[in-house]
Coordinates of C-alpha atoms in Angstrom, one line a residue:
M16 CA 57.1 120.2 201.6
E17 CA 55.5 118.7 204.7
F18 CA 53.9 121.0 206.3
A19 CA 52.1 122.0 203.4
R20 CA 50.4 119.6 202.9
W21 CA 49.6 119.6 206.3
V22 CA 48.0 123.1 206.0
W23 CA 46.1 121.6 202.9
G24 CA 44.1 118.8 204.9
V25 CA 43.3 120.8 207.7
A26 CA 41.3 123.4 205.1
L27 CA 39.8 121.6 203.5
I28 CA 38.7 119.3 206.5
G29 CA 37.1 123.2 207.1
L30 CA 35.5 123.2 204.6
S31 CA 33.9 121.0 204.0
L32 CA 33.5 121.6 208.4
S33 CA 31.8 124.3 207.3
A34 CA 29.4 123.1 204.0
W35 CA 27.5 121.7 206.6
A36 CA 25.2 123.9 207.8
S37 CA 24.3 124.7 211.3
P38 CA 21.3 123.9 213.2
F39 CA 18.5 125.5 213.9
V40 CA 17.8 125.9 216.6
A41 CA 13.7 126.5 217.2
G42 CA 12.3 127.8 220.4
E43 CA 8.9 128.0 222.6
G44 CA 6.0 130.5 220.3
Q45 CA 8.5 129.8 217.4
G46 CA 6.9 131.5 213.9
P47 CA 7.2 130.6 210.9
Q48 CA 10.7 130.1 209.3
S49 CA 12.0 128.9 206.4
L50 CA 14.9 126.5 206.6
A51 CA 16.4 127.1 202.7
P52 CA 19.0 129.0 205.4
Y53 CA 19.9 125.1 207.1
L54 CA 19.8 123.0 204.4
Q55 CA 21.5 120.7 203.2
I56 CA 20.5 118.5 199.6
L57 CA 22.1 115.9 197.8
V58 CA 21.1 115.7 194.1
D59 CA 20.1 111.8 193.3
E60 CA 21.2 111.9 189.8
P61 CA 20.0 107.6 188.7
G62 CA 17.2 107.9 192.0
K63 CA 18.6 105.1 193.5
L64 CA 19.5 106.1 197.1
E65 CA 18.6 104.4 200.0
L66 CA 18.2 106.4 203.5
Q67 CA 21.5 104.3 204.7
D68 CA 23.1 105.5 201.9
V69 CA 22.7 109.2 201.9
R70 CA 23.1 108.8 205.9
A71 CA 27.0 107.4 204.7
A72 CA 27.5 110.0 202.0
T73 CA 30.7 112.7 202.4
Q74 CA 29.5 115.8 203.4
Q75 CA 31.4 117.2 200.2
R76 CA 28.8 115.0 198.5
W77 CA 25.9 117.7 200.4
Q78 CA 25.2 121.7 198.6
S79 CA 23.3 123.9 200.8
G80 CA 20.3 124.8 199.8
A81 CA 19.6 128.6 200.0
S82 CA 19.0 127.9 196.3
A83 CA 16.4 125.3 196.6
N84 CA 14.1 125.4 193.6
F85 CA 15.8 123.5 190.0
G86 CA 13.5 123.4 187.5
F87 CA 12.4 119.8 185.8
S88 CA 14.5 117.2 186.1
D89 CA 14.5 114.0 186.5
A90 CA 17.2 113.0 189.8
A91 CA 15.7 112.5 193.1
Y92 CA 16.8 115.6 195.8
W93 CA 17.5 114.9 199.7
V94 CA 17.2 117.3 201.6
A95 CA 18.9 117.6 205.3
I96 CA 17.9 119.9 208.1
T97 CA 19.1 119.6 211.8
L98 CA 17.3 121.5 214.2
R99 CA 18.4 121.8 218.2
N100 CA 16.7 122.8 221.0
P101 CA 18.3 123.8 224.4
S102 CA 15.7 124.6 226.6
D103 CA 14.5 122.0 229.2
A104 CA 11.3 120.6 227.6
P105 CA 10.4 119.1 224.9
L106 CA 9.0 121.1 221.9
G107 CA 6.8 120.4 219.3
M108 CA 7.1 121.3 216.4
I109 CA 5.6 121.7 212.5
I110 CA 8.3 121.2 210.1
R111 CA 6.3 122.3 206.3
Q112 CA 6.3 122.3 202.4
D113 CA 5.2 125.0 200.7
Y114 CA 5.0 123.3 197.2
P115 CA 2.5 121.0 196.9
L116 CA 2.7 120.0 192.7
I117 CA 5.6 117.2 194.7
D118 CA 4.8 114.1 192.6
Q119 CA 6.4 111.7 195.9
L120 CA 8.0 113.2 198.6
D121 CA 9.6 110.8 201.3
F122 CA 10.3 112.2 205.4
W123 CA 11.9 110.3 208.0
Q124 CA 12.2 111.4 211.4
P125 CA 13.9 109.4 214.0
S126 CA 11.9 107.4 216.8
L127 CA 12.5 106.7 220.5
D128 CA 13.2 103.2 219.8
G129 CA 16.4 105.7 217.9
G130 CA 15.4 103.9 214.6
W131 CA 14.0 106.0 211.7
R132 CA 9.9 106.9 210.9
H133 CA 9.0 107.6 207.4
T134 CA 6.0 109.1 206.4
A135 CA 5.4 108.3 202.0
T136 CA 4.0 111.2 200.6
G137 CA 2.9 113.1 197.8
D138 CA 0.4 114.2 195.1
R139 CA 0.6 110.8 193.3
R140 CA -0.1 109.4 195.9
P141 CA -3.3 109.4 197.5
F142 CA -4.4 112.4 200.1
N143 CA -4.6 109.7 203.5
S144 CA -0.8 109.8 202.8
R145 CA 0.1 113.1 204.3
P146 CA 0.7 113.2 208.4
L147 CA -1.9 116.8 208.1
N148 CA -5.6 117.0 206.2
L149 CA -4.3 119.8 204.6
R150 CA -3.1 121.4 200.8
D151 CA -0.1 121.2 201.6
F152 CA 2.6 118.6 203.1
V153 CA 3.1 119.2 207.3
F154 CA 4.9 117.2 209.3
P155 CA 4.6 117.5 212.6
V156 CA 7.9 116.6 215.4
T157 CA 8.4 116.0 218.5
L158 CA 12.1 117.5 219.8
P159 CA 13.2 116.2 223.2
A160 CA 15.0 118.8 225.9
N161 CA 19.0 120.0 224.8
T162 CA 18.7 117.3 222.3
T163 CA 19.8 118.1 218.4
H164 CA 17.5 115.5 215.5
T165 CA 18.5 115.7 212.2
F166 CA 15.7 115.2 209.0
Y167 CA 15.5 113.6 206.2
L168 CA 13.5 113.6 203.5
R169 CA 13.6 112.5 199.9
Y170 CA 11.2 114.5 196.2
Q171 CA 11.3 113.6 192.9
T172 CA 8.6 114.8 190.8
A173 CA 8.3 114.9 187.0
G174 CA 6.7 118.4 187.0
S175 CA 8.9 122.1 188.2
M176 CA 11.1 120.8 191.7
N177 CA 10.5 123.6 194.2
I178 CA 11.5 122.6 197.6
G179 CA 10.1 125.8 200.1
L180 CA 10.8 124.3 203.4
S181 CA 9.8 126.0 206.2
V182 CA 9.3 125.1 210.1
S183 CA 7.4 126.7 213.4
S184 CA 6.1 125.9 216.7
E185 CA 2.7 124.4 217.0
A186 CA 1.3 127.1 218.7
A187 CA 2.2 129.6 216.4
F188 CA 1.1 127.5 213.4
L189 CA -2.9 127.0 213.7
P190 CA -2.6 130.9 213.5
Q191 CA -0.9 131.3 210.7
L192 CA -3.2 128.2 208.8
G193 CA -6.0 130.4 210.0
K194 CA -5.0 133.6 208.1
E195 CA -3.7 130.6 204.5
Q196 CA -7.4 130.3 204.2
L197 CA -9.1 133.6 205.6
L198 CA -7.2 134.8 202.1
L199 CA -7.9 131.6 200.3
G200 CA -11.0 132.3 200.7
I201 CA -10.9 135.8 200.1
Y202 CA -8.9 134.9 197.0
Y203 CA -12.0 132.0 195.2
G204 CA -15.2 134.6 196.3
G205 CA -13.5 136.9 193.8
F206 CA -13.4 134.5 191.3
L207 CA -16.8 133.5 192.1
V208 CA -18.0 136.8 192.5
L209 CA -16.3 137.9 188.8
V210 CA -18.3 134.6 187.4
I211 CA -21.8 135.3 189.4
Y212 CA -21.5 138.9 188.2
N213 CA -20.4 138.8 184.5
L214 CA -23.1 136.0 183.9
F215 CA -25.8 138.2 184.9
L216 CA -24.7 140.5 181.8
F217 CA -23.8 137.1 179.8
L218 CA -27.7 136.9 179.7
A219 CA -28.9 140.4 179.4
V220 CA -26.1 141.4 175.8
R221 CA -26.0 137.8 174.9
D222 CA -22.2 139.0 174.1
R223 CA -20.1 135.2 173.4
A224 CA -16.6 137.8 175.0
Y225 CA -19.3 137.7 177.9
A226 CA -19.4 133.6 177.5
Y227 CA -15.1 133.5 177.2
Y228 CA -14.8 135.8 179.6
M229 CA -16.1 133.2 182.5
G230 CA -15.1 130.3 180.8
Y231 CA -11.8 132.2 181.3
A232 CA -12.9 133.0 185.3
I233 CA -13.4 129.1 185.8
S234 CA -11.1 127.2 184.0
Y235 CA -8.3 130.2 185.6
G236 CA -9.8 129.0 189.2
L237 CA -9.7 125.8 188.8
Y238 CA -5.8 125.6 187.6
F239 CA -4.7 127.0 190.9
G240 CA -7.4 125.4 193.2
V241 CA -5.2 122.5 191.9
H242 CA -1.9 124.5 191.8
N243 CA -2.5 125.5 195.5
G244 CA -3.6 122.2 196.2
V245 CA -7.2 122.4 197.0
S246 CA -8.8 121.0 194.6
F247 CA -7.4 117.6 195.9
Q248 CA -7.5 118.4 199.7
Y249 CA -11.6 118.5 198.8
L250 CA -12.7 117.6 194.7
W251 CA -10.7 114.3 194.1
P252 CA -8.3 113.1 197.7
G253 CA -8.5 110.1 196.3
N254 CA -8.1 109.6 193.1
P255 CA -3.9 111.2 192.2
W256 CA -4.0 110.6 188.7
L257 CA -6.7 113.6 188.4
A258 CA -5.5 115.7 191.0
N259 CA -1.7 115.8 188.4
Q260 CA -4.0 115.5 184.8
S261 CA -6.5 118.2 186.3
L262 CA -4.0 120.3 186.2
L263 CA -2.7 120.1 182.3
I264 CA -6.0 119.8 181.4
L265 CA -6.9 123.0 182.8
L266 CA -4.3 124.7 181.7
G267 CA -5.5 123.6 177.8
L268 CA -8.5 125.2 179.2
T269 CA -7.4 128.4 180.0
L270 CA -5.4 129.2 176.9
I271 CA -8.2 128.3 174.6
F272 CA -11.0 130.5 177.2
G273 CA -8.4 133.2 176.9
I274 CA -7.3 132.9 173.3
Q275 CA -11.1 133.4 172.2
F276 CA -11.1 136.4 174.3
V277 CA -9.0 139.1 173.3
R278 CA -9.5 138.1 170.2
T279 CA -13.6 138.7 170.9
V280 CA -12.6 141.5 172.9
C281 CA -9.6 143.5 170.8
S282 CA -11.6 142.3 168.1
G283 CA -8.5 140.9 166.5
P284 CA -10.3 139.7 163.1
R285 CA -10.6 143.3 162.6
L286 CA -8.4 145.7 163.5
A287 CA -5.2 143.3 164.3
P288 CA -5.6 140.4 161.2
R289 CA -1.8 139.3 161.1
T290 CA -1.9 138.8 164.9
D291 CA -5.6 137.2 165.0
R292 CA -4.3 134.2 162.4
V293 CA -1.8 133.1 164.9
A294 CA -3.4 133.0 168.2
R295 CA -5.8 131.2 165.3
G296 CA -3.7 127.8 165.0
I297 CA -2.5 128.3 168.3
L298 CA -5.7 127.2 168.9
Y299 CA -6.7 124.8 166.5
A300 CA -2.9 123.6 168.1
L301 CA -4.6 123.4 171.8
F302 CA -7.8 121.0 171.4
P303 CA -6.0 118.1 170.2
L304 CA -2.9 118.9 172.9
T305 CA -5.5 119.8 175.6
A306 CA -7.0 116.8 174.1
I307 CA -4.1 114.5 175.1
A308 CA -2.4 115.7 178.0
P309 CA -3.9 113.6 180.5
F310 CA -2.3 110.8 178.1
V311 CA 1.5 111.7 178.1
G312 CA 4.1 112.4 180.7
Y313 CA 3.3 115.2 182.4
G314 CA 6.6 117.1 182.6
P315 CA 7.3 117.3 178.2
M316 CA 3.2 118.9 178.4
I317 CA 3.8 120.4 181.3
V318 CA 6.9 122.1 179.7
L319 CA 4.9 123.1 176.4
L320 CA 1.5 124.8 177.9
A321 CA 4.6 126.9 180.1
L322 CA 6.4 127.1 176.6
F323 CA 2.3 127.9 175.2
T324 CA 1.6 130.5 177.7
L325 CA 4.6 132.3 177.7
V326 CA 4.2 133.0 173.7
L327 CA 0.7 134.1 173.9
S328 CA 1.7 135.9 176.3
I329 CA 3.8 138.2 174.3
L330 CA 1.1 137.5 171.4
F331 CA -2.3 138.8 173.4
M332 CA 0.4 141.7 174.7
V333 CA 1.1 142.9 170.4
M334 CA -2.8 142.4 169.3
G335 CA -3.4 144.2 172.4
V336 CA -1.1 147.5 171.4
I337 CA -2.4 146.5 168.1
S338 CA -6.2 147.5 168.6
L339 CA -5.2 150.1 171.3
L340 CA -3.5 152.1 167.9
R341 CA -6.6 151.3 165.4
G342 CA -9.1 153.2 168.2
S343 CA -10.8 149.8 170.9
V344 CA -11.8 151.5 173.9
P345 CA -11.5 147.9 175.6
A346 CA -8.2 147.6 174.7
R347 CA -6.4 150.4 177.6
Y348 CA -8.5 147.8 180.2
F349 CA -7.1 144.8 178.1
L350 CA -3.7 146.1 178.7
V351 CA -3.5 147.1 181.9
G352 CA -5.0 143.2 183.0
W353 CA -2.6 141.7 180.8
T354 CA -0.1 143.2 181.4
A355 CA -0.2 143.0 185.1
L356 CA -0.9 139.5 184.6
L357 CA 2.0 139.4 182.1
V358 CA 5.3 140.6 184.3
S359 CA 3.4 137.6 187.1
V360 CA 3.3 135.1 184.2
V361 CA 7.5 135.5 184.0
I362 CA 8.5 135.7 186.8
Y363 CA 6.4 132.0 188.0
M364 CA 7.8 130.7 184.8
L365 CA 11.7 132.3 186.0
K366 CA 10.5 129.6 188.6
T367 CA 9.4 127.4 187.0
F368 CA 12.7 126.8 185.4
G369 CA 14.9 127.2 188.1
L370 CA 15.8 130.8 187.3
V371 CA 15.1 132.3 190.5
P372 CA 14.0 131.4 193.5
H373 CA 11.0 129.2 195.0
N374 CA 9.5 132.3 198.2
A375 CA 6.6 133.4 199.0
F376 CA 6.2 136.4 196.4
T377 CA 7.5 134.3 193.2
H378 CA 5.4 131.2 194.1
N379 CA 2.0 133.6 194.7
A380 CA 2.3 136.7 192.0
F381 CA 1.4 134.7 189.1
Q382 CA -2.1 134.1 191.3
V383 CA -2.4 137.8 192.3
G384 CA -1.5 139.0 189.0
A385 CA -4.4 136.9 187.9
L386 CA -7.1 138.3 189.8
V387 CA -5.7 141.9 189.2
E388 CA -6.2 140.8 185.7
M389 CA -9.7 139.4 185.4
V390 CA -11.3 142.8 187.2
L391 CA -9.2 144.8 184.0
L392 CA -10.3 142.6 181.9
S393 CA -13.9 142.8 183.4
L394 CA -13.6 145.8 183.2
A395 CA -13.3 145.5 179.6
L396 CA -16.2 144.3 179.3
G397 CA -17.5 147.0 180.2
A398 CA -16.1 149.5 177.4
R399 CA -17.1 146.2 174.6
V400 CA -20.8 147.1 175.4
G401 CA -20.5 150.7 174.8
E402 CA -18.3 149.9 171.3
I403 CA -20.6 147.0 170.3
Q404 CA -23.8 150.1 170.5
R405 CA -20.9 152.2 168.3
Y406 CA -20.5 149.7 165.8
G407 CA -24.2 149.1 165.0
Y408 CA -25.4 147.1 167.2
T409 CA -28.2 149.6 168.4
D410 CA -30.3 151.4 167.0
Q411 CA -29.8 155.1 168.3
L412 CA -33.4 156.5 167.8
T413 CA -35.8 153.7 169.9
T414 CA -32.4 152.4 171.4
L415 CA -33.4 148.8 170.9
F416 CA -30.7 146.4 169.2
N417 CA -30.7 147.1 165.3
R418 CA -31.2 145.4 162.3
R419 CA -27.4 143.9 162.0
Y420 CA -27.9 142.4 165.9
F421 CA -31.9 141.0 165.7
D422 CA -30.9 139.2 161.4
E423 CA -27.2 137.5 163.6
R424 CA -29.5 137.1 166.5
L425 CA -32.2 135.4 164.3
T426 CA -30.1 132.5 162.7
R427 CA -28.4 131.4 166.1
E428 CA -32.2 131.7 167.4
F429 CA -32.9 129.6 164.6
T430 CA -30.4 126.8 164.6
L431 CA -31.2 126.6 167.9
A432 CA -34.4 125.9 168.1
A433 CA -34.3 123.7 164.6
R434 CA -31.5 121.6 166.1
S435 CA -33.9 121.0 170.3
G436 CA -36.8 121.5 168.8
T437 CA -38.7 124.3 170.1
P438 CA -40.8 126.3 168.9
L439 CA -39.7 130.5 168.3
A440 CA -42.1 132.9 167.4
L441 CA -41.4 136.0 165.0
L442 CA -43.9 139.0 165.9
L443 CA -43.4 142.1 163.2
L444 CA -45.2 145.2 164.4
D445 CA -45.2 147.5 162.2
L446 CA -47.1 151.4 163.0
D447 CA -50.3 152.2 161.1
H448 CA -50.8 155.2 159.1
F449 CA -46.8 156.4 160.2
K450 CA -46.6 158.2 157.4
A451 CA -49.0 160.2 157.7
I452 CA -48.1 161.2 160.9
N453 CA -44.6 162.9 159.4
D454 CA -46.9 165.1 156.8
R455 CA -48.8 166.3 159.1
L456 CA -47.3 167.1 162.2
G457 CA -43.3 166.7 160.6
H458 CA -40.5 164.1 160.8
V459 CA -39.9 165.4 164.8
R460 CA -43.3 164.4 166.1
G461 CA -42.5 161.4 164.2
D462 CA -39.1 160.4 165.9
D463 CA -41.6 161.5 168.9
A464 CA -43.4 158.2 168.4
L465 CA -40.6 156.0 167.2
C466 CA -39.0 156.4 170.5
A467 CA -41.9 155.8 172.8
V468 CA -42.3 152.2 170.7
G469 CA -39.8 151.5 171.3
Q470 CA -39.5 152.6 175.6
L471 CA -42.7 150.3 175.2
L472 CA -41.0 147.6 173.8
R473 CA -37.8 147.6 176.3
K474 CA -40.4 147.6 179.0
Q475 CA -41.8 144.5 177.6
V476 CA -39.8 142.0 176.9
R477 CA -37.9 140.1 179.5
K478 CA -34.8 137.9 178.5
P479 CA -34.7 135.8 176.1
V480 CA -37.2 137.9 174.2
L481 CA -35.5 140.3 171.9
A482 CA -36.9 143.4 169.9
C483 CA -35.6 145.3 168.1
R484 CA -36.1 148.1 165.2
Y485 CA -36.0 146.8 162.3
G486 CA -36.3 150.0 159.7
G487 CA -38.4 152.5 159.4
E488 CA -41.7 152.8 162.0
E489 CA -41.9 148.1 161.4
F490 CA -40.2 146.9 164.7
A491 CA -39.5 142.9 164.9
I492 CA -40.0 140.8 168.3
L493 CA -38.2 137.3 168.5
L494 CA -39.7 135.2 170.8
P495 CA -37.6 131.7 171.7
R496 CA -39.5 128.6 173.5
T497 CA -42.9 130.4 171.9
D498 CA -45.3 128.5 170.4
R499 CA -48.2 130.5 167.7
E500 CA -51.1 130.5 171.3
Q501 CA -48.7 132.5 173.9
A502 CA -47.1 134.5 170.5
S503 CA -50.9 135.7 170.0
A504 CA -51.8 135.9 174.1
V505 CA -48.4 138.7 173.4
A506 CA -49.1 140.8 170.3
E507 CA -52.8 141.5 171.1
R508 CA -51.2 142.6 174.3
L509 CA -49.0 145.3 172.6
L510 CA -51.4 146.6 170.4
K511 CA -53.4 147.8 172.8
L512 CA -50.4 149.3 175.0
V513 CA -50.2 150.8 171.7
S514 CA -53.0 152.0 170.9
E515 CA -52.8 153.8 175.0
L516 CA -50.0 155.2 174.0
A517 CA -50.3 159.0 175.7
L518 CA -48.8 161.3 172.8
D519 CA -50.1 164.9 172.3
G520 CA -52.0 165.1 169.7
I521 CA -51.1 161.4 167.9
S522 CA -53.0 158.7 167.7
L523 CA -51.1 155.1 167.3
S524 CA -52.3 151.6 166.0
A525 CA -49.9 148.7 165.2
S526 CA -50.4 146.6 162.5
I527 CA -49.3 142.6 163.4
G528 CA -47.7 139.6 161.6
I529 CA -46.9 136.1 163.5
A530 CA -44.9 133.2 162.0
S531 CA -43.6 131.0 164.9
F532 CA -41.4 128.0 163.5
E533 CA -43.0 124.5 165.5
R534 CA -42.0 121.1 164.0
Q535 CA -39.7 121.8 161.6
N536 CA -42.8 123.4 159.3
Y537 CA -39.8 126.5 158.9
T538 CA -36.5 125.2 157.3
S539 CA -34.5 128.4 157.8
A540 CA -34.8 132.0 159.5
V541 CA -35.4 133.6 155.8
Q542 CA -38.4 132.0 155.4
L543 CA -39.9 132.2 158.8
I544 CA -39.2 136.4 158.1
E545 CA -41.1 135.6 154.1
A546 CA -43.7 134.3 156.6
A547 CA -44.3 136.9 159.2
D548 CA -44.2 140.2 156.5
A549 CA -46.7 138.0 154.6
A550 CA -48.9 137.9 157.6
L551 CA -48.4 141.8 158.2
Y552 CA -49.3 142.6 155.0
R553 CA -52.9 140.3 155.0
A554 CA -52.8 142.2 158.8
K555 CA -52.4 145.7 157.0
Q556 CA -55.0 144.5 153.5
S557 CA -58.2 143.4 156.6
G558 CA -58.4 146.4 158.3
R559 CA -55.1 147.4 160.3
N560 CA -54.3 146.9 164.3
R561 CA -55.2 143.8 164.7
F562 CA -52.8 140.9 163.9
E563 CA -52.7 137.8 161.3
L564 CA -51.1 134.4 162.1
A565 CA -48.7 132.9 159.3
Q566 CA -49.8 129.7 157.0
C567 CA -47.3 128.0 156.0
D568 CA -47.7 124.5 153.8
S569 CA -45.3 122.7 154.9
D570 CA -47.4 122.6 158.7
V571 CA -48.1 119.1 159.7
N572 CA -51.1 120.6 161.3
P573 CA -51.6 123.8 159.4
P574 CA -53.4 126.8 161.0
T575 CA -56.6 128.4 160.6
L576 CA -56.1 132.4 159.9
A577 CA -56.9 134.1 163.0
A578 CA -57.8 137.5 162.7
V579 CA -58.4 139.9 166.2
T580 CA -59.5 143.2 165.2
Q581 CA -59.4 145.8 168.6

């Protein structure tokens, strides 16, 4: 019996010794190497242990650090790293923590006098608390010749606890850092190129889906800037509060713009109304949630937003499938892009909750998936332009926008002009004696004349001016921020150009009615159209091939009736 107890005691001693990881043997020119197999971790649930308590702790309290991802936890985590230099010369080494969203990170290294040198940093502390001015936490250490040193780190954070430590020599660290900076530049440059490209498309097409896409891409890019530590390094290094809370705000804005983009590009209200109602309900919940996020505990809020992200990822996939089955072309590109993002989101969320290990793949999959998704969503927007044409926003004969699109834009532009106090002019152009052309030469030649006028208007107008086929042989030209004098000059030029069109056997002229919204002289867009139409009628009655300016009784200084005969 006594012998059995002796054997069991020896076995326990052996197990406790084996539980303490072997030291990492450093060498000259050591490339980046993960320290996960060499870590020892002690969980401090109350978070009150000091360095001397940790050093005095029995080995049974330490655990292997092979899986150093603990999800959300209120505990403090102590990490011990043992490095050995077997060479006859001192080695300069770099210990790096690659996950920058750690609230408080304390590092202790042995000093020459036998004591400990303490570095207190973390993203809840000013950026200049870091030993090196880098986005990650980087600790330079020196290993004297033929020595073995143990270093201690203490982690505590309200977010996800990811311990991602690596070590490299100083000589190998700098080239690796240069490569990372280049890749980050390419990554954020990709986001910037997509935003600028779609900004130009938005200015050309004026489809709100492009605006939602840009808001989504900008919020997403800035979110990853915070996530990577780049924003804290370059944008607000002296503001730890903003460095933490901006992550919540940007994630909320990303979800808000993402919902609106997906609902628009997949035509959710029309093709998937039930799913769209759920998405709209979440959207309404996200507005106040994002507004209060900076003033609520970081931990509960990031968990809630992470859950919203998972729910919306699945919801968007359902909406995309329904839209695809019901004939949406943009939904094809959307589904491919969203699948790539969904896979990366699931991987990252599993890492966040501690279900898969923290490594380079799980940490960066979300970002790579997001950039791939952005490219494919940009293609979906291109397909949406074709869908807009297919669903009746473009006149197929003249390739101008049609009456439906004009009515929508007129209402928006009138409201904008009323709010901003800027003028808004409307020209109604009608071809003279067009019925005679159809009767004498046939409808094919009449269509040729309409096409020619449509091409003329497309060449003459520039954004934000909008030219539409209003109906039959009538065209509408909407001129934001244009007063009656400027509109008259445009009308005079158009009359001249129409009369100069070279059409075999067809002589064209036009009459134009002009109405200008200035100084709140009209109360609605309908009144503006009626005034322009009345002016067009007077131009017809006055001999055609001319323009007339509308009069409105509510004008502060009503213009004198103007007529120009060409």
